[in-house]
Amino acid sequence: MSEIENFLAMDGHGAFVWPAYGFAFLVLGVLLLWSLRELRSHERSLHKLRPQDPDAA
Amino acid sequence: MSRLANPNRFQKLSRRVLPWAAGLAGLCLLAGLGLGLFFSPGDYQQGESVRIMYVHVPAAWMALGVYTLIALASGLFLVWKYPLADIVARAAAPLGAGFTLLTLVTGSLWGKPTWGTWWVWDARLTSVLILFFLYLGYIALQNAFDDGARGAKSAAVLALIGFVNVPIIKWSVEWWHTLHQPASVIRLDGPSIHVSMLAPLLLMAAGFAAFFTALLLIRVRSALLARKIRALRLVQAAADPHIRGR
């Protein structure tokens, strides 16, 4: 087996290690995108109501 | 504390801190991943599955830390009526729920190769599951009332009552017989794991904490904007002769 295959196999524990990392970055990614989307949406709404506001997008 | 409770001051501070927190999160997570996946050794008993520790343990620390922050902010909100304390607690709750879910799932993925089971109803695992339900209950209660102030007050009381679960989680491995191993980093006599594993673990923990800080600042800013939008809409509605005349 190549070195990369060995690394991915994680000595037979790859089926547990990689899903753990995948799920971790999925959760962090969802939280980040959700929070940014909410902020952008509020900035746009504020811009419609008061375009000169420094907090508006 | 009261200086920070002013939303305008908080906004100014958050604008300065946010890029640093985001940068620190990126750097620490990259360095922690590099060290944890490529340079740290496997465990003599658990083999390579020990690498799950580098996401599981920081997530668990964050789950407990964020709940502690929510309880503290809830106390400030109930006693001194700081509106910003309620906003911070409300903004932190979904993040804490995310970290707790991450702890449960990665713990299950680590438990299978280590203990031979995905789940066991022991004190540590069950108390962390209760923490997850406390987060969900807090979020649900915040939004359960038409009167937002009642929702905020009820959720703050739940957060304070639920805080009793935090020391139970921490000490559950000492108080009861559990499958879960005892603490190996936060101990009175110092960490019991080798520096080659401790370094990536602490880097990942710092990365998770900085990531949380950045997201919290974004979410608080978002909540303050939402309040401003609501206030502006009320002013516009009051000034509108069609609405005023009804």
PDB file of C-alpha atoms in Angstrom:
ATOM      1  CA  MET A   1       0.000   0.000   0.000  1.00  0.00           C
ATOM      2  CA  SER A   2       1.175   3.504  -0.741  1.00  0.00           C
ATOM      3  CA  GLU A   3       1.915   5.955   2.045  1.00  0.00           C
ATOM      4  CA  ILE A   4      -1.264   7.925   1.258  1.00  0.00           C
ATOM      5  CA  GLU A   5      -3.418   4.768   1.444  1.00  0.00           C
ATOM      6  CA  ASN A   6      -1.784   3.896   4.760  1.00  0.00           C
ATOM      7  CA  PHE A   7      -2.471   7.359   6.071  1.00  0.00           C
ATOM      8  CA  LEU A   8      -6.115   7.273   4.953  1.00  0.00           C
ATOM      9  CA  ALA A   9      -6.605   3.784   6.411  1.00  0.00           C
ATOM     10  CA  MET A  10      -5.441   5.065   9.840  1.00  0.00           C
ATOM     11  CA  ASP A  11      -4.397   1.560  10.819  1.00  0.00           C
ATOM     12  CA  GLY A  12      -7.949   0.264  10.294  1.00  0.00           C
ATOM     13  CA  HIS A  13      -9.583   3.207  12.136  1.00  0.00           C
ATOM     14  CA  GLY A  14     -10.140   5.423   9.078  1.00  0.00           C
ATOM     15  CA  ALA A  15     -13.881   4.647   9.087  1.00  0.00           C
ATOM     16  CA  PHE A  16     -14.109   6.357  12.503  1.00  0.00           C
ATOM     17  CA  VAL A  17     -11.440   9.072  12.284  1.00  0.00           C
ATOM     18  CA  TRP A  18     -12.427  10.665   8.951  1.00  0.00           C
ATOM     19  CA  PRO A  19     -16.193  10.865   9.629  1.00  0.00           C
ATOM     20  CA  ALA A  20     -15.342  12.542  12.974  1.00  0.00           C
ATOM     21  CA  TYR A  21     -13.257  15.218  11.218  1.00  0.00           C
ATOM     22  CA  GLY A  22     -15.799  15.513   8.388  1.00  0.00           C
ATOM     23  CA  PHE A  23     -18.677  16.019  10.815  1.00  0.00           C
ATOM     24  CA  ALA A  24     -16.642  18.528  12.846  1.00  0.00           C
ATOM     25  CA  PHE A  25     -15.937  20.735   9.844  1.00  0.00           C
ATOM     26  CA  LEU A  26     -19.493  20.317   8.558  1.00  0.00           C
ATOM     27  CA  VAL A  27     -20.900  21.624  11.883  1.00  0.00           C
ATOM     28  CA  LEU A  28     -18.388  24.504  12.026  1.00  0.00           C
ATOM     29  CA  GLY A  29     -19.096  25.349   8.363  1.00  0.00           C
ATOM     30  CA  VAL A  30     -22.879  25.336   8.829  1.00  0.00           C
ATOM     31  CA  LEU A  31     -22.609  27.578  11.911  1.00  0.00           C
ATOM     32  CA  LEU A  32     -20.325  30.001  10.029  1.00  0.00           C
ATOM     33  CA  LEU A  33     -22.487  30.194   6.880  1.00  0.00           C
ATOM     34  CA  TRP A  34     -25.715  30.501   8.865  1.00  0.00           C
ATOM     35  CA  SER A  35     -24.337  33.340  11.012  1.00  0.00           C
ATOM     36  CA  LEU A  36     -22.886  35.221   8.010  1.00  0.00           C
ATOM     37  CA  ARG A  37     -26.117  34.825   5.994  1.00  0.00           C
ATOM     38  CA  GLU A  38     -28.168  36.201   8.873  1.00  0.00           C
ATOM     39  CA  LEU A  39     -25.821  39.192   9.243  1.00  0.00           C
ATOM     40  CA  ARG A  40     -25.876  39.974   5.488  1.00  0.00           C
ATOM     41  CA  SER A  41     -29.688  39.730   5.436  1.00  0.00           C
ATOM     42  CA  HIS A  42     -29.983  42.202   8.339  1.00  0.00           C
ATOM     43  CA  GLU A  43     -27.463  44.557   6.735  1.00  0.00           C
ATOM     44  CA  ARG A  44     -29.503  44.528   3.497  1.00  0.00           C
ATOM     45  CA  SER A  45     -32.776  45.153   5.364  1.00  0.00           C
ATOM     46  CA  LEU A  46     -31.207  48.082   7.230  1.00  0.00           C
ATOM     47  CA  HIS A  47     -29.835  49.481   3.973  1.00  0.00           C
ATOM     48  CA  LYS A  48     -33.364  49.463   2.490  1.00  0.00           C
ATOM     49  CA  LEU A  49     -34.738  51.289   5.533  1.00  0.00           C
ATOM     50  CA  ARG A  50     -31.862  53.743   6.042  1.00  0.00           C
ATOM     51  CA  PRO A  51     -29.209  53.680   3.270  1.00  0.00           C
ATOM     52  CA  GLN A  52     -26.967  56.235   5.013  1.00  0.00           C
ATOM     53  CA  ASP A  53     -26.658  54.136   8.212  1.00  0.00           C
ATOM     54  CA  PRO A  54     -22.994  53.126   8.766  1.00  0.00           C
ATOM     55  CA  ASP A  55     -24.115  49.640   9.866  1.00  0.00           C
ATOM     56  CA  ALA A  56     -25.998  49.039   6.590  1.00  0.00           C
ATOM     57  CA  ALA A  57     -24.390  47.023   3.767  1.00  0.00           C
TER      58      ALA A  57
ATOM     59  CA  MET B   1     -18.597  45.242  32.754  1.00  0.00           C
ATOM     60  CA  SER B   2     -21.234  47.978  32.512  1.00  0.00           C
ATOM     61  CA  ARG B   3     -19.081  49.805  29.907  1.00  0.00           C
ATOM     62  CA  LEU B   4     -19.232  46.709  27.680  1.00  0.00           C
ATOM     63  CA  ALA B   5     -22.979  46.377  28.257  1.00  0.00           C
ATOM     64  CA  ASN B   6     -23.438  49.470  26.090  1.00  0.00           C
ATOM     65  CA  PRO B   7     -24.316  48.122  22.580  1.00  0.00           C
ATOM     66  CA  ASN B   8     -22.440  50.934  20.756  1.00  0.00           C
ATOM     67  CA  ARG B   9     -19.243  50.370  22.729  1.00  0.00           C
ATOM     68  CA  PHE B  10     -19.613  46.629  22.188  1.00  0.00           C
ATOM     69  CA  GLN B  11     -20.010  47.146  18.410  1.00  0.00           C
ATOM     70  CA  LYS B  12     -16.848  49.256  18.272  1.00  0.00           C
ATOM     71  CA  LEU B  13     -14.881  46.680  20.254  1.00  0.00           C
ATOM     72  CA  SER B  14     -16.269  43.783  18.212  1.00  0.00           C
ATOM     73  CA  ARG B  15     -15.221  45.430  14.921  1.00  0.00           C
ATOM     74  CA  ARG B  16     -11.645  45.574  16.221  1.00  0.00           C
ATOM     75  CA  VAL B  17     -11.596  42.040  17.698  1.00  0.00           C
ATOM     76  CA  LEU B  18     -13.408  40.144  14.902  1.00  0.00           C
ATOM     77  CA  PRO B  19     -10.578  40.046  12.290  1.00  0.00           C
ATOM     78  CA  TRP B  20      -8.067  38.974  14.949  1.00  0.00           C
ATOM     79  CA  ALA B  21     -10.357  36.218  16.264  1.00  0.00           C
ATOM     80  CA  ALA B  22     -11.058  34.948  12.732  1.00  0.00           C
ATOM     81  CA  GLY B  23      -7.342  34.995  11.822  1.00  0.00           C
ATOM     82  CA  LEU B  24      -6.350  33.271  15.057  1.00  0.00           C
ATOM     83  CA  ALA B  25      -9.032  30.600  14.503  1.00  0.00           C
ATOM     84  CA  GLY B  26      -7.755  29.863  10.981  1.00  0.00           C
ATOM     85  CA  LEU B  27      -4.109  29.713  12.073  1.00  0.00           C
ATOM     86  CA  CYS B  28      -4.699  27.560  15.173  1.00  0.00           C
ATOM     87  CA  LEU B  29      -7.041  25.125  13.371  1.00  0.00           C
ATOM     88  CA  LEU B  30      -4.575  24.699  10.484  1.00  0.00           C
ATOM     89  CA  ALA B  31      -1.599  24.194  12.818  1.00  0.00           C
ATOM     90  CA  GLY B  32      -3.598  21.887  15.112  1.00  0.00           C
ATOM     91  CA  LEU B  33      -4.814  19.779  12.184  1.00  0.00           C
ATOM     92  CA  GLY B  34      -1.313  19.541  10.739  1.00  0.00           C
ATOM     93  CA  LEU B  35       0.243  18.472  14.032  1.00  0.00           C
ATOM     94  CA  GLY B  36      -2.686  16.245  15.037  1.00  0.00           C
ATOM     95  CA  LEU B  37      -3.000  14.355  11.771  1.00  0.00           C
ATOM     96  CA  PHE B  38       0.605  14.209  10.523  1.00  0.00           C
ATOM     97  CA  PHE B  39       3.047  14.611  13.403  1.00  0.00           C
ATOM     98  CA  SER B  40       1.477  13.373  16.651  1.00  0.00           C
ATOM     99  CA  PRO B  41       1.940   9.673  17.423  1.00  0.00           C
ATOM    100  CA  GLY B  42      -0.812   7.056  17.714  1.00  0.00           C
ATOM    101  CA  ASP B  43      -1.774   5.858  21.183  1.00  0.00           C
ATOM    102  CA  TYR B  44      -0.163   2.640  22.464  1.00  0.00           C
ATOM    103  CA  GLN B  45      -3.605   1.213  23.311  1.00  0.00           C
ATOM    104  CA  GLN B  46      -6.077   3.033  21.030  1.00  0.00           C
ATOM    105  CA  GLY B  47      -3.857   3.259  17.964  1.00  0.00           C
ATOM    106  CA  GLU B  48      -4.787   5.879  15.346  1.00  0.00           C
ATOM    107  CA  SER B  49      -8.359   6.335  16.630  1.00  0.00           C
ATOM    108  CA  VAL B  50      -6.875   8.620  19.302  1.00  0.00           C
ATOM    109  CA  ARG B  51      -6.748  11.363  16.629  1.00  0.00           C
ATOM    110  CA  ILE B  52     -10.511  11.821  17.148  1.00  0.00           C
ATOM    111  CA  MET B  53      -9.472  13.426  20.459  1.00  0.00           C
ATOM    112  CA  TYR B  54      -8.300  16.550  18.578  1.00  0.00           C
ATOM    113  CA  VAL B  55     -11.867  17.422  17.589  1.00  0.00           C
ATOM    114  CA  HIS B  56     -13.826  15.671  20.362  1.00  0.00           C
ATOM    115  CA  VAL B  57     -12.111  17.195  23.405  1.00  0.00           C
ATOM    116  CA  PRO B  58     -12.058  20.855  22.170  1.00  0.00           C
ATOM    117  CA  ALA B  59     -15.740  20.510  21.198  1.00  0.00           C
ATOM    118  CA  ALA B  60     -16.557  19.170  24.684  1.00  0.00           C
ATOM    119  CA  TRP B  61     -14.650  22.030  26.362  1.00  0.00           C
ATOM    120  CA  MET B  62     -16.522  24.521  24.199  1.00  0.00           C
ATOM    121  CA  ALA B  63     -19.888  22.868  24.958  1.00  0.00           C
ATOM    122  CA  LEU B  64     -19.252  23.361  28.693  1.00  0.00           C
ATOM    123  CA  GLY B  65     -17.622  26.799  28.319  1.00  0.00           C
ATOM    124  CA  VAL B  66     -20.417  28.209  26.153  1.00  0.00           C
ATOM    125  CA  TYR B  67     -23.076  26.991  28.580  1.00  0.00           C
ATOM    126  CA  THR B  68     -21.149  28.627  31.439  1.00  0.00           C
ATOM    127  CA  LEU B  69     -21.077  31.881  29.439  1.00  0.00           C
ATOM    128  CA  ILE B  70     -24.843  31.628  28.823  1.00  0.00           C
ATOM    129  CA  ALA B  71     -25.503  31.034  32.542  1.00  0.00           C
ATOM    130  CA  LEU B  72     -23.281  34.010  33.458  1.00  0.00           C
ATOM    131  CA  ALA B  73     -24.958  36.282  30.894  1.00  0.00           C
ATOM    132  CA  SER B  74     -28.387  35.080  32.061  1.00  0.00           C
ATOM    133  CA  GLY B  75     -27.469  35.994  35.651  1.00  0.00           C
ATOM    134  CA  LEU B  76     -26.385  39.487  34.522  1.00  0.00           C
ATOM    135  CA  PHE B  77     -29.612  39.848  32.545  1.00  0.00           C
ATOM    136  CA  LEU B  78     -31.843  38.767  35.435  1.00  0.00           C
ATOM    137  CA  VAL B  79     -30.067  40.767  38.149  1.00  0.00           C
ATOM    138  CA  TRP B  80     -28.883  43.939  36.364  1.00  0.00           C
ATOM    139  CA  LYS B  81     -31.238  43.796  33.336  1.00  0.00           C
ATOM    140  CA  TYR B  82     -28.410  44.314  30.810  1.00  0.00           C
ATOM    141  CA  PRO B  83     -30.140  43.824  27.419  1.00  0.00           C
ATOM    142  CA  LEU B  84     -26.772  43.005  25.829  1.00  0.00           C
ATOM    143  CA  ALA B  85     -26.356  40.066  28.238  1.00  0.00           C
ATOM    144  CA  ASP B  86     -29.561  38.517  26.886  1.00  0.00           C
ATOM    145  CA  ILE B  87     -28.409  39.146  23.297  1.00  0.00           C
ATOM    146  CA  VAL B  88     -25.039  37.476  23.994  1.00  0.00           C
ATOM    147  CA  ALA B  89     -26.692  34.448  25.631  1.00  0.00           C
ATOM    148  CA  ARG B  90     -29.209  34.133  22.790  1.00  0.00           C
ATOM    149  CA  ALA B  91     -26.437  34.416  20.158  1.00  0.00           C
ATOM    150  CA  ALA B  92     -24.243  31.844  21.918  1.00  0.00           C
ATOM    151  CA  ALA B  93     -26.923  29.162  22.405  1.00  0.00           C
ATOM    152  CA  PRO B  94     -27.034  27.690  18.850  1.00  0.00           C
ATOM    153  CA  LEU B  95     -23.217  27.664  18.792  1.00  0.00           C
ATOM    154  CA  GLY B  96     -23.127  25.785  22.095  1.00  0.00           C
ATOM    155  CA  ALA B  97     -25.747  23.339  20.814  1.00  0.00           C
ATOM    156  CA  GLY B  98     -23.572  22.763  17.720  1.00  0.00           C
ATOM    157  CA  PHE B  99     -20.475  22.067  19.854  1.00  0.00           C
ATOM    158  CA  THR B 100     -22.472  19.682  22.082  1.00  0.00           C
ATOM    159  CA  LEU B 101     -23.831  17.775  19.083  1.00  0.00           C
ATOM    160  CA  LEU B 102     -20.270  17.574  17.767  1.00  0.00           C
ATOM    161  CA  THR B 103     -19.099  16.209  21.141  1.00  0.00           C
ATOM    162  CA  LEU B 104     -21.803  13.524  21.122  1.00  0.00           C
ATOM    163  CA  VAL B 105     -21.222  12.403  17.518  1.00  0.00           C
ATOM    164  CA  THR B 106     -17.408  12.389  17.647  1.00  0.00           C
ATOM    165  CA  GLY B 107     -17.554  10.697  21.070  1.00  0.00           C
ATOM    166  CA  SER B 108     -19.724   7.976  19.583  1.00  0.00           C
ATOM    167  CA  LEU B 109     -17.295   7.560  16.662  1.00  0.00           C
ATOM    168  CA  TRP B 110     -14.422   7.287  19.162  1.00  0.00           C
ATOM    169  CA  GLY B 111     -16.354   4.961  21.476  1.00  0.00           C
ATOM    170  CA  LYS B 112     -16.998   2.259  18.882  1.00  0.00           C
ATOM    171  CA  PRO B 113     -13.337   1.323  18.196  1.00  0.00           C
ATOM    172  CA  THR B 114     -12.263   1.991  21.817  1.00  0.00           C
ATOM    173  CA  TRP B 115     -15.092   0.515  23.906  1.00  0.00           C
ATOM    174  CA  GLY B 116     -16.821  -1.618  21.261  1.00  0.00           C
ATOM    175  CA  THR B 117     -20.063   0.366  21.477  1.00  0.00           C
ATOM    176  CA  TRP B 118     -21.452   3.553  19.924  1.00  0.00           C
ATOM    177  CA  TRP B 119     -23.334   4.572  23.062  1.00  0.00           C
ATOM    178  CA  VAL B 120     -23.723   3.618  26.702  1.00  0.00           C
ATOM    179  CA  TRP B 121     -26.018   5.211  29.274  1.00  0.00           C
ATOM    180  CA  ASP B 122     -23.242   6.066  31.703  1.00  0.00           C
ATOM    181  CA  ALA B 123     -22.971   9.243  33.758  1.00  0.00           C
ATOM    182  CA  ARG B 124     -20.677  11.228  31.427  1.00  0.00           C
ATOM    183  CA  LEU B 125     -22.473  10.477  28.163  1.00  0.00           C
ATOM    184  CA  THR B 126     -25.944  10.892  29.648  1.00  0.00           C
ATOM    185  CA  SER B 127     -25.090  14.210  31.333  1.00  0.00           C
ATOM    186  CA  VAL B 128     -23.691  15.566  28.030  1.00  0.00           C
ATOM    187  CA  LEU B 129     -26.902  14.464  26.274  1.00  0.00           C
ATOM    188  CA  ILE B 130     -28.843  16.371  28.965  1.00  0.00           C
ATOM    189  CA  LEU B 131     -26.652  19.422  28.212  1.00  0.00           C
ATOM    190  CA  PHE B 132     -27.670  19.154  24.544  1.00  0.00           C
ATOM    191  CA  PHE B 133     -31.358  19.076  25.555  1.00  0.00           C
ATOM    192  CA  LEU B 134     -30.773  22.064  27.858  1.00  0.00           C
ATOM    193  CA  TYR B 135     -29.424  24.033  24.888  1.00  0.00           C
ATOM    194  CA  LEU B 136     -32.442  23.030  22.764  1.00  0.00           C
ATOM    195  CA  GLY B 137     -34.809  23.894  25.636  1.00  0.00           C
ATOM    196  CA  TYR B 138     -33.133  27.292  26.083  1.00  0.00           C
ATOM    197  CA  ILE B 139     -33.496  28.102  22.354  1.00  0.00           C
ATOM    198  CA  ALA B 140     -37.113  26.867  22.282  1.00  0.00           C
ATOM    199  CA  LEU B 141     -38.054  28.848  25.401  1.00  0.00           C
ATOM    200  CA  GLN B 142     -36.511  32.065  24.013  1.00  0.00           C
ATOM    201  CA  ASN B 143     -38.902  31.821  21.072  1.00  0.00           C
ATOM    202  CA  ALA B 144     -41.916  30.292  22.829  1.00  0.00           C
ATOM    203  CA  PHE B 145     -43.659  33.538  23.868  1.00  0.00           C
ATOM    204  CA  ASP B 146     -45.237  36.337  21.847  1.00  0.00           C
ATOM    205  CA  ASP B 147     -43.860  38.643  24.521  1.00  0.00           C
ATOM    206  CA  GLY B 148     -40.089  38.528  23.887  1.00  0.00           C
ATOM    207  CA  ALA B 149     -39.275  39.796  27.399  1.00  0.00           C
ATOM    208  CA  ARG B 150     -41.098  36.839  28.988  1.00  0.00           C
ATOM    209  CA  GLY B 151     -39.247  34.420  26.716  1.00  0.00           C
ATOM    210  CA  ALA B 152     -35.895  35.998  27.596  1.00  0.00           C
ATOM    211  CA  LYS B 153     -36.635  35.842  31.342  1.00  0.00           C
ATOM    212  CA  SER B 154     -37.880  32.221  31.262  1.00  0.00           C
ATOM    213  CA  ALA B 155     -34.899  31.074  29.183  1.00  0.00           C
ATOM    214  CA  ALA B 156     -32.483  32.877  31.534  1.00  0.00           C
ATOM    215  CA  VAL B 157     -34.012  31.059  34.532  1.00  0.00           C
ATOM    216  CA  LEU B 158     -33.683  27.716  32.697  1.00  0.00           C
ATOM    217  CA  ALA B 159     -30.036  28.512  31.855  1.00  0.00           C
ATOM    218  CA  LEU B 160     -29.264  29.197  35.523  1.00  0.00           C
ATOM    219  CA  ILE B 161     -31.046  26.048  36.759  1.00  0.00           C
ATOM    220  CA  GLY B 162     -29.386  23.956  34.039  1.00  0.00           C
ATOM    221  CA  PHE B 163     -25.943  25.181  35.086  1.00  0.00           C
ATOM    222  CA  VAL B 164     -26.008  22.569  37.849  1.00  0.00           C
ATOM    223  CA  ASN B 165     -25.344  20.031  35.062  1.00  0.00           C
ATOM    224  CA  VAL B 166     -21.933  21.576  34.215  1.00  0.00           C
ATOM    225  CA  PRO B 167     -20.043  20.420  37.344  1.00  0.00           C
ATOM    226  CA  ILE B 168     -21.910  17.090  37.111  1.00  0.00           C
ATOM    227  CA  ILE B 169     -20.457  16.583  33.605  1.00  0.00           C
ATOM    228  CA  LYS B 170     -16.973  17.606  34.740  1.00  0.00           C
ATOM    229  CA  TRP B 171     -16.887  15.358  37.810  1.00  0.00           C
ATOM    230  CA  SER B 172     -19.103  12.501  36.539  1.00  0.00           C
ATOM    231  CA  VAL B 173     -16.047  10.393  35.708  1.00  0.00           C
ATOM    232  CA  GLU B 174     -14.833  10.740  39.319  1.00  0.00           C
ATOM    233  CA  TRP B 175     -18.197  10.337  41.088  1.00  0.00           C
ATOM    234  CA  TRP B 176     -19.493   7.300  39.178  1.00  0.00           C
ATOM    235  CA  HIS B 177     -18.052   4.262  37.443  1.00  0.00           C
ATOM    236  CA  THR B 178     -18.129   5.128  33.747  1.00  0.00           C
ATOM    237  CA  LEU B 179     -16.608   3.812  30.529  1.00  0.00           C
ATOM    238  CA  HIS B 180     -15.314   7.307  29.855  1.00  0.00           C
ATOM    239  CA  GLN B 181     -11.688   7.918  30.837  1.00  0.00           C
ATOM    240  CA  PRO B 182     -10.949  10.440  33.611  1.00  0.00           C
ATOM    241  CA  ALA B 183      -9.626  13.931  32.795  1.00  0.00           C
ATOM    242  CA  SER B 184      -6.120  13.898  31.345  1.00  0.00           C
ATOM    243  CA  VAL B 185      -5.524  17.611  30.669  1.00  0.00           C
ATOM    244  CA  ILE B 186      -7.457  19.771  33.184  1.00  0.00           C
ATOM    245  CA  ARG B 187      -6.171  18.147  36.400  1.00  0.00           C
ATOM    246  CA  LEU B 188      -4.861  19.528  39.656  1.00  0.00           C
ATOM    247  CA  ASP B 189      -1.525  17.719  39.178  1.00  0.00           C
ATOM    248  CA  GLY B 190      -1.120  18.838  35.547  1.00  0.00           C
ATOM    249  CA  PRO B 191      -1.768  17.129  32.204  1.00  0.00           C
ATOM    250  CA  SER B 192      -1.005  13.410  31.992  1.00  0.00           C
ATOM    251  CA  ILE B 193      -0.610  13.222  28.217  1.00  0.00           C
ATOM    252  CA  HIS B 194       2.625  13.640  26.285  1.00  0.00           C
ATOM    253  CA  VAL B 195       3.470  17.048  24.843  1.00  0.00           C
ATOM    254  CA  SER B 196       3.384  15.598  21.304  1.00  0.00           C
ATOM    255  CA  MET B 197      -0.368  15.056  21.795  1.00  0.00           C
ATOM    256  CA  LEU B 198      -0.963  17.991  24.144  1.00  0.00           C
ATOM    257  CA  ALA B 199       0.349  20.596  21.652  1.00  0.00           C
ATOM    258  CA  PRO B 200      -2.115  19.786  18.806  1.00  0.00           C
ATOM    259  CA  LEU B 201      -4.917  19.368  21.337  1.00  0.00           C
ATOM    260  CA  LEU B 202      -4.317  22.835  22.814  1.00  0.00           C
ATOM    261  CA  LEU B 203      -3.934  24.366  19.344  1.00  0.00           C
ATOM    262  CA  MET B 204      -7.264  22.875  18.242  1.00  0.00           C
ATOM    263  CA  ALA B 205      -8.866  24.069  21.500  1.00  0.00           C
ATOM    264  CA  ALA B 206      -7.536  27.601  20.897  1.00  0.00           C
ATOM    265  CA  GLY B 207      -8.831  27.393  17.311  1.00  0.00           C
ATOM    266  CA  PHE B 208     -12.302  26.329  18.453  1.00  0.00           C
ATOM    267  CA  ALA B 209     -12.368  29.104  21.080  1.00  0.00           C
ATOM    268  CA  ALA B 210     -11.277  31.772  18.569  1.00  0.00           C
ATOM    269  CA  PHE B 211     -13.801  30.448  16.020  1.00  0.00           C
ATOM    270  CA  PHE B 212     -16.547  30.689  18.647  1.00  0.00           C
ATOM    271  CA  THR B 213     -15.470  34.238  19.556  1.00  0.00           C
ATOM    272  CA  ALA B 214     -15.604  35.323  15.901  1.00  0.00           C
ATOM    273  CA  LEU B 215     -19.038  33.742  15.358  1.00  0.00           C
ATOM    274  CA  LEU B 216     -20.379  35.179  18.606  1.00  0.00           C
ATOM    275  CA  LEU B 217     -19.319  38.684  17.562  1.00  0.00           C
ATOM    276  CA  ILE B 218     -20.981  38.203  14.153  1.00  0.00           C
ATOM    277  CA  ARG B 219     -24.185  36.907  15.741  1.00  0.00           C
ATOM    278  CA  VAL B 220     -24.351  39.678  18.367  1.00  0.00           C
ATOM    279  CA  ARG B 221     -23.813  42.290  15.640  1.00  0.00           C
ATOM    280  CA  SER B 222     -26.574  40.615  13.639  1.00  0.00           C
ATOM    281  CA  ALA B 223     -28.940  40.663  16.645  1.00  0.00           C
ATOM    282  CA  LEU B 224     -28.207  44.358  17.309  1.00  0.00           C
ATOM    283  CA  LEU B 225     -28.989  45.140  13.658  1.00  0.00           C
ATOM    284  CA  ALA B 226     -32.263  43.192  13.942  1.00  0.00           C
ATOM    285  CA  ARG B 227     -33.227  45.347  16.961  1.00  0.00           C
ATOM    286  CA  LYS B 228     -32.371  48.508  15.050  1.00  0.00           C
ATOM    287  CA  ILE B 229     -34.485  47.333  12.077  1.00  0.00           C
ATOM    288  CA  ARG B 230     -37.463  46.585  14.357  1.00  0.00           C
ATOM    289  CA  ALA B 231     -37.160  50.024  15.990  1.00  0.00           C
ATOM    290  CA  LEU B 232     -36.951  51.781  12.598  1.00  0.00           C
ATOM    291  CA  ARG B 233     -40.002  49.901  11.316  1.00  0.00           C
ATOM    292  CA  LEU B 234     -41.955  50.944  14.397  1.00  0.00           C
ATOM    293  CA  VAL B 235     -40.947  54.586  13.874  1.00  0.00           C
ATOM    294  CA  GLN B 236     -41.927  54.384  10.190  1.00  0.00           C
ATOM    295  CA  ALA B 237     -45.247  52.739  11.060  1.00  0.00           C
ATOM    296  CA  ALA B 238     -45.984  55.431  13.664  1.00  0.00           C
ATOM    297  CA  ALA B 239     -45.168  58.181  11.138  1.00  0.00           C
ATOM    298  CA  ASP B 240     -47.278  56.626   8.346  1.00  0.00           C
ATOM    299  CA  PRO B 241     -50.592  58.570   8.218  1.00  0.00           C
ATOM    300  CA  HIS B 242     -52.431  55.561   6.717  1.00  0.00           C
ATOM    301  CA  ILE B 243     -51.474  53.351   9.647  1.00  0.00           C
ATOM    302  CA  ARG B 244     -51.826  56.151  12.239  1.00  0.00           C
ATOM    303  CA  GLY B 245     -55.327  56.975  11.070  1.00  0.00           C
ATOM    304  CA  ARG B 246     -56.636  53.421  11.578  1.00  0.00           C
TER     305      ARG B 246
END
